[in-house]
Short mmCIF file of C-alpha atoms in Angstrom, two decimals:
data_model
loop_
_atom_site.label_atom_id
_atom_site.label_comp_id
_atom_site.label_asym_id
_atom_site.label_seq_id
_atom_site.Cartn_x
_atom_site.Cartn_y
_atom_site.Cartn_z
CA UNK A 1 -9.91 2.42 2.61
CA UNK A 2 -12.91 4.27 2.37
CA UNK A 3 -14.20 6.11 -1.11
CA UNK A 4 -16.23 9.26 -2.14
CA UNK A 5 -18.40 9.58 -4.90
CA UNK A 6 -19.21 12.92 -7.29
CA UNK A 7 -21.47 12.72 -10.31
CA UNK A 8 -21.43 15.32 -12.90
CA UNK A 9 -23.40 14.41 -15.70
CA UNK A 10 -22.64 10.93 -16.33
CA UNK A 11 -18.78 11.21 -15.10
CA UNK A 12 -18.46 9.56 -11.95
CA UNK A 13 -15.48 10.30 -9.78
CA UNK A 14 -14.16 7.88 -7.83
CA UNK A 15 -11.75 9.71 -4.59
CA UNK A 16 -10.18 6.34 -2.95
CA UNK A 17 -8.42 7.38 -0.17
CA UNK A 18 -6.40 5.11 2.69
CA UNK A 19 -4.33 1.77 0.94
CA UNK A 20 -4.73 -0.32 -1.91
CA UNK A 21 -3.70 -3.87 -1.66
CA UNK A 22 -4.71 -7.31 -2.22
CA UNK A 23 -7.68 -6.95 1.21
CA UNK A 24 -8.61 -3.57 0.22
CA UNK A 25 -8.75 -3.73 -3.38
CA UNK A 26 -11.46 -6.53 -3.49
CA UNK A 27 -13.75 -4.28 -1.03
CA UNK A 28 -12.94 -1.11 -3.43
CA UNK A 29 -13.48 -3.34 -6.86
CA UNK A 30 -17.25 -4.30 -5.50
CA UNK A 31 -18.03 -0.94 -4.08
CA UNK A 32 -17.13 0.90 -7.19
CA UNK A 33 -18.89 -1.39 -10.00
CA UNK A 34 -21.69 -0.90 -7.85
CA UNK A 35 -22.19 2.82 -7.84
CA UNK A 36 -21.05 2.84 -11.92
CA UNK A 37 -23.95 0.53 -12.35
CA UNK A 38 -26.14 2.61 -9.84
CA UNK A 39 -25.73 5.96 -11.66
CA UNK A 40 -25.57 4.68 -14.98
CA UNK A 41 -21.93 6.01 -15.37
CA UNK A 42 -20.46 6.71 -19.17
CA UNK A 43 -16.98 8.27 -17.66
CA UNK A 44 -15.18 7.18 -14.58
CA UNK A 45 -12.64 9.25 -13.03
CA UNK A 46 -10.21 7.20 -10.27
CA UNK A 47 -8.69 10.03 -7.79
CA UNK A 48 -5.99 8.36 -6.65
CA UNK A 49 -4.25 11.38 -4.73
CA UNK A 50 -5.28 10.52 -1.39
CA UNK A 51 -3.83 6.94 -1.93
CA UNK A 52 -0.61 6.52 0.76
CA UNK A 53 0.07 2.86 -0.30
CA UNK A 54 -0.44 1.01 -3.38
CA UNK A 55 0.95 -2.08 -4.71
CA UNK A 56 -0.10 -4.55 -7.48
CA UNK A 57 -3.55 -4.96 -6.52
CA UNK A 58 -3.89 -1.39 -7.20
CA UNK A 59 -3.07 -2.08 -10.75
CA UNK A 60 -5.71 -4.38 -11.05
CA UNK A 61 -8.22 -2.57 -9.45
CA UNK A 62 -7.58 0.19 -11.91
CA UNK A 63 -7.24 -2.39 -15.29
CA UNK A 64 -10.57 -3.64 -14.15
CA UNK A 65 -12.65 -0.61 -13.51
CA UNK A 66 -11.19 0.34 -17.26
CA UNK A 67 -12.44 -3.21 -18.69
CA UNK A 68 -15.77 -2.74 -16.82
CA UNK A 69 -16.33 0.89 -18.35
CA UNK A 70 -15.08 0.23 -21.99
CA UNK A 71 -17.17 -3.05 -21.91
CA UNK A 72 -20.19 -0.56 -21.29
CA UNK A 73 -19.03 1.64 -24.28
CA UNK A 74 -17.31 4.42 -21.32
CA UNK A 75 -14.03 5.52 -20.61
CA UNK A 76 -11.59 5.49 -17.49
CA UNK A 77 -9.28 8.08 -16.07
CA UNK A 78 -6.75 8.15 -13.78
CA UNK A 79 -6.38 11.34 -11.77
CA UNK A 80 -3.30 12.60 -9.54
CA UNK A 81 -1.66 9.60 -8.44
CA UNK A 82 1.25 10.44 -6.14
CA UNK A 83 4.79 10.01 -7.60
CA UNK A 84 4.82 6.71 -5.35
CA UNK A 85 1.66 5.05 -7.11
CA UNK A 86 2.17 6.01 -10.42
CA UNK A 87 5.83 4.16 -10.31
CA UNK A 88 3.72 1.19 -9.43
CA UNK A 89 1.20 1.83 -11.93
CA UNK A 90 3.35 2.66 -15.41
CA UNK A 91 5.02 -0.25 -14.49
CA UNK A 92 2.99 -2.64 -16.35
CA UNK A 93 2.20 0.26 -19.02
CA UNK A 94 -0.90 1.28 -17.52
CA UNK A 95 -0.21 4.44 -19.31
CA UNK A 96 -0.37 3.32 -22.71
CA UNK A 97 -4.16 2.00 -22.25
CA UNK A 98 -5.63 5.01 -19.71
CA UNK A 99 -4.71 8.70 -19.59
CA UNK A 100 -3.01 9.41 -16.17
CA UNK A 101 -4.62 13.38 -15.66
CA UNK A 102 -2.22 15.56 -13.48
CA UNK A 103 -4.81 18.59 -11.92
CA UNK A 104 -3.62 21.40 -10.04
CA UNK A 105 -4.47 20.78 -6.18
CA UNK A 106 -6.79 23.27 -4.81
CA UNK B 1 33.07 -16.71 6.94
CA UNK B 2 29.87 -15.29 7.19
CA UNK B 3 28.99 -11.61 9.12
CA UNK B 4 26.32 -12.02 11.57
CA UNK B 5 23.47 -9.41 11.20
CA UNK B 6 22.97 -6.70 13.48
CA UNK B 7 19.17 -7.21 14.37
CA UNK B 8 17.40 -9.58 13.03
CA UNK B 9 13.38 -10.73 13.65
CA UNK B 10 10.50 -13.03 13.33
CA UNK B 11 6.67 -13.07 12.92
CA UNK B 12 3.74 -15.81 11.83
CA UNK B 13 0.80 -14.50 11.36
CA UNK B 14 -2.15 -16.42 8.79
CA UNK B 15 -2.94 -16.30 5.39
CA UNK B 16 -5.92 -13.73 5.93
CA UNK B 17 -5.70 -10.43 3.56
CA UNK B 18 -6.44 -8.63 6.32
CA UNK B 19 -2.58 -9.54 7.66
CA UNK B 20 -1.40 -7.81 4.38
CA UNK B 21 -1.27 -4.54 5.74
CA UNK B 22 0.36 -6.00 8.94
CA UNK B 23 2.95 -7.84 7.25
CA UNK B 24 4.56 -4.46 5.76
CA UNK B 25 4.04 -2.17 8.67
CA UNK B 26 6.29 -5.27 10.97
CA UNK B 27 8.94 -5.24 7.93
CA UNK B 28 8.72 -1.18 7.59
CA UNK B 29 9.06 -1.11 11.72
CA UNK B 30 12.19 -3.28 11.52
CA UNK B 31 13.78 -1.50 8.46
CA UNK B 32 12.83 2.10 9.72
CA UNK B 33 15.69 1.65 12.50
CA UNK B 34 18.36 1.99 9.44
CA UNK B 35 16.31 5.13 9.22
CA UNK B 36 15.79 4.62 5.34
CA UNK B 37 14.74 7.27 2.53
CA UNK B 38 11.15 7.67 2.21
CA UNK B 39 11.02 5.73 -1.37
CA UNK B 40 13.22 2.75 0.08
CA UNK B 41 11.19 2.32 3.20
CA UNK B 42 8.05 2.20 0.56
CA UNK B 43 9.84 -0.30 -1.91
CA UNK B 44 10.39 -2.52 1.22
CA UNK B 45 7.03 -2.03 1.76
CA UNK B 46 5.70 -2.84 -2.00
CA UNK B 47 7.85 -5.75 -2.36
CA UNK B 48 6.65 -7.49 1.25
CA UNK B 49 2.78 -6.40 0.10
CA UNK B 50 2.93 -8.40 -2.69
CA UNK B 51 4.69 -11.55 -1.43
CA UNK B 52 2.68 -12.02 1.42
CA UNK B 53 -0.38 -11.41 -1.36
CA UNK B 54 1.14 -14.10 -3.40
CA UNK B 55 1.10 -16.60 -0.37
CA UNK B 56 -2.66 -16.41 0.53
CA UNK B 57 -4.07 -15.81 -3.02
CA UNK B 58 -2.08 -18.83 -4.74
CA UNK B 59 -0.13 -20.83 -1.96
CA UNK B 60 -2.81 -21.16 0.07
CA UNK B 61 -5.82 -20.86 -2.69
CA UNK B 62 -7.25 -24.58 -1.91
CA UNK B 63 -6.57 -24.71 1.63
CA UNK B 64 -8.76 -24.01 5.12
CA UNK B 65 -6.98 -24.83 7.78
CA UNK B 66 -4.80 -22.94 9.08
CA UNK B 67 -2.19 -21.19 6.74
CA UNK B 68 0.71 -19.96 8.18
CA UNK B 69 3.35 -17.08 6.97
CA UNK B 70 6.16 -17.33 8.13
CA UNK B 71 8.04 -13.45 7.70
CA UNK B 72 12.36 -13.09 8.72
CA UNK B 73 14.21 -9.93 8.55
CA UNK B 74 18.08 -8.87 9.18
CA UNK B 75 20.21 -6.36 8.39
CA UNK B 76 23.80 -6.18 8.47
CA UNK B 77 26.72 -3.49 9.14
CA UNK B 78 26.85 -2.60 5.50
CA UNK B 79 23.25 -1.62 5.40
CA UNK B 80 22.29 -5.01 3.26
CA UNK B 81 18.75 -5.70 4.51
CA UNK B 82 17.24 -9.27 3.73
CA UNK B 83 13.26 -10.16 4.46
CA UNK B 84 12.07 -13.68 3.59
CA UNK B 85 8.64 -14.57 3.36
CA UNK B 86 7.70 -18.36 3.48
CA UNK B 87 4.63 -20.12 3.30
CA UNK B 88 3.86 -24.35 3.23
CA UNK B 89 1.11 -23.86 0.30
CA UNK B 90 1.17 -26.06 -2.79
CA UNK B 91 4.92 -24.65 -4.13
CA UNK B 92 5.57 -23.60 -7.54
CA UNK B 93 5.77 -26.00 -10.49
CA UNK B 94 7.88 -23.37 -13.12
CA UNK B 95 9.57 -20.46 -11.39
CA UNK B 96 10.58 -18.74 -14.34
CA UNK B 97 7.05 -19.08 -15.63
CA UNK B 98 5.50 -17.31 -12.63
CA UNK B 99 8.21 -14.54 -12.04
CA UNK B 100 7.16 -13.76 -15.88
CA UNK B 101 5.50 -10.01 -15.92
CA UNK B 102 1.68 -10.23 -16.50
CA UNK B 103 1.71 -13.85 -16.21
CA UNK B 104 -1.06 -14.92 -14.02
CA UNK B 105 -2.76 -18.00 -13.19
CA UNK B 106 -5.53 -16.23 -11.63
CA UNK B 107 -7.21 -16.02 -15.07
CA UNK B 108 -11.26 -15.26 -13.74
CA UNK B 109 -9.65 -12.73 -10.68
CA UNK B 110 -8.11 -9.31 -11.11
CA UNK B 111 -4.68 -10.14 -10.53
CA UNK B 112 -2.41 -8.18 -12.99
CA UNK B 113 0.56 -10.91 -12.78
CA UNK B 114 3.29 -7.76 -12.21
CA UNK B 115 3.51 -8.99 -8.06
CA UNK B 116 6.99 -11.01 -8.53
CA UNK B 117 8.24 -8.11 -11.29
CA UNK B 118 7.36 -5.16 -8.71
CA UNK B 119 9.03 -7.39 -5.94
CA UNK B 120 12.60 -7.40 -8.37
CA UNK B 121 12.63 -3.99 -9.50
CA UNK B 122 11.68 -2.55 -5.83
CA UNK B 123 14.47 -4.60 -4.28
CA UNK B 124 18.51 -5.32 -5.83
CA UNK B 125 18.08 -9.04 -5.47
CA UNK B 126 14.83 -11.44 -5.23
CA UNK B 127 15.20 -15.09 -5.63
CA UNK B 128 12.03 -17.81 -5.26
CA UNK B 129 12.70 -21.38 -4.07
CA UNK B 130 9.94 -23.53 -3.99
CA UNK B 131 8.95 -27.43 -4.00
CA UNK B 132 5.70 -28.26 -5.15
CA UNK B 133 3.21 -29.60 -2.56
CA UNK B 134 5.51 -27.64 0.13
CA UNK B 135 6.20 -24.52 0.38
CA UNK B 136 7.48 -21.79 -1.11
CA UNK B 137 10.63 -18.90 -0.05
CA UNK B 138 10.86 -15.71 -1.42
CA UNK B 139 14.20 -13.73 -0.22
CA UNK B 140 14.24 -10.31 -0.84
CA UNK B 141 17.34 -8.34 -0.52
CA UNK B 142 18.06 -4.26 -0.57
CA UNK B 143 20.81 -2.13 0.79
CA UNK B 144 19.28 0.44 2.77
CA UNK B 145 21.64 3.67 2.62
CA UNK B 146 21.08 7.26 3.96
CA UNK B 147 22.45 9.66 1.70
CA UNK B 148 25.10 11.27 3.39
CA UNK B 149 23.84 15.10 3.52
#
């Protein structure tokens, strides 16, 4: 699992890339929070598109970045999770709480 | 009378996260020679992710020493695959409780309680058996198919 970070304005996006799971997830959750605190973040965007493996952890990881940016007074997006993760995801209703943002790949 | 699997396996490996990733590559290695459909080879996948998860994040959750998982996997002529993943950790006290969707006892963590509802809607059958103070089974069972083309 590694993770790349783009700032524009105060949007942070998040581009995970490798597998989320129970191991990985705790590395990603601490990694993240820091650079949203670090850059002062007021929108977080998760690209999930690079993500080949995702199970409940993932779900988590995502509910809790969401928490962490509405407790600030933000917002969190999801952004092209494959059809794979997103079956994971909307399984708990993710959807409902969090836009899930298609984008056309470049 | 009972049909005797085709192929069948075996691997212990400790309650470390780390041996999450390992534990569904040796279950997606085994089913992989019923040369499965992208999204069934994942949902095997899934389903082993999160029991093995279960085992070392609530099983094992007071222990040091060492924790051992205990994975099995066969599959017979008609395709019906069955993985069981055991661990000796403290058992659970109320199965239907637990197997509950977005119940967690992990209340301070990030656990989103779906692990045991993602295990039975990945796979056609999951049961739990467990006795508290030791151990706990969950059997997972799928057909794996290939669409005839």
């Amino acid at each position: 699992m590694h993770i790349d970070y783009k700032l524009r304005g105060t949007t942070l996006t998040a581009s995970l890339h490798g597998e989320i799971d129970h191991h990985t997830a705790a590395i990603a959750r601490s990694e993240i929070d820091m650079e949203i605190d670090r850059v002062k973040a007021t929108g977080l965007n998760l690209d999930l598109s690079d993500i080949s493996f995702c199970d409940s952890s993932g779900l988590g990881l995502v509910m809790g970045r969401l928490k962490k940016m509405k407790a600030g007074g933000g917002s969190a997006v999801v952004v092209n999770p494959s059809e794979r993760v997103e079956k994971v995801l909307t399984l708990a209703g993710i959807d409902t709480l969090m836009p899930i943002k298609k984008e056309e790949r470049k | 009378m009972s049909i005797s699997p085709l192929n069948r396996f075996k691997a212990e490996f400790p309650a470390k996260s780390i041996n999450e990733g390992y534990a569904r590559m040796v279950a997606a290695a085994f089913v992989s020679q019923l040369d499965p459909t992208v999204a069934d080879l994942a949902d095997i996948k899934t389903a082993v992710s999160e029991a093995v998860t279960n085992c070392i994040v609530h099983a094992y959750r007071d222990k040091t020493d060492y924790c051992p998982i205990y994975i099995t996997g066969a599959y017979y002529p008609d395709g019906k695959t069955v993985i069981t993943v055991r661990d000796k950790g403290c058992g659970i006290e109320d199965i239907s409780k637990a197997v509950t969707p977005l119940y967690t006892t992990d209340t301070g963590g990030e656990r989103s309680g779906m692990g045991f509802t993602i295990m039975e809607s990945f796979c056609d059958k999951m049961t739990v058996s467990s006795r508290v103070g030791k151990g706990t089974t969950v059997r997972l069972v799928k057909k794996i198919v290939r669409p005839q083309s």
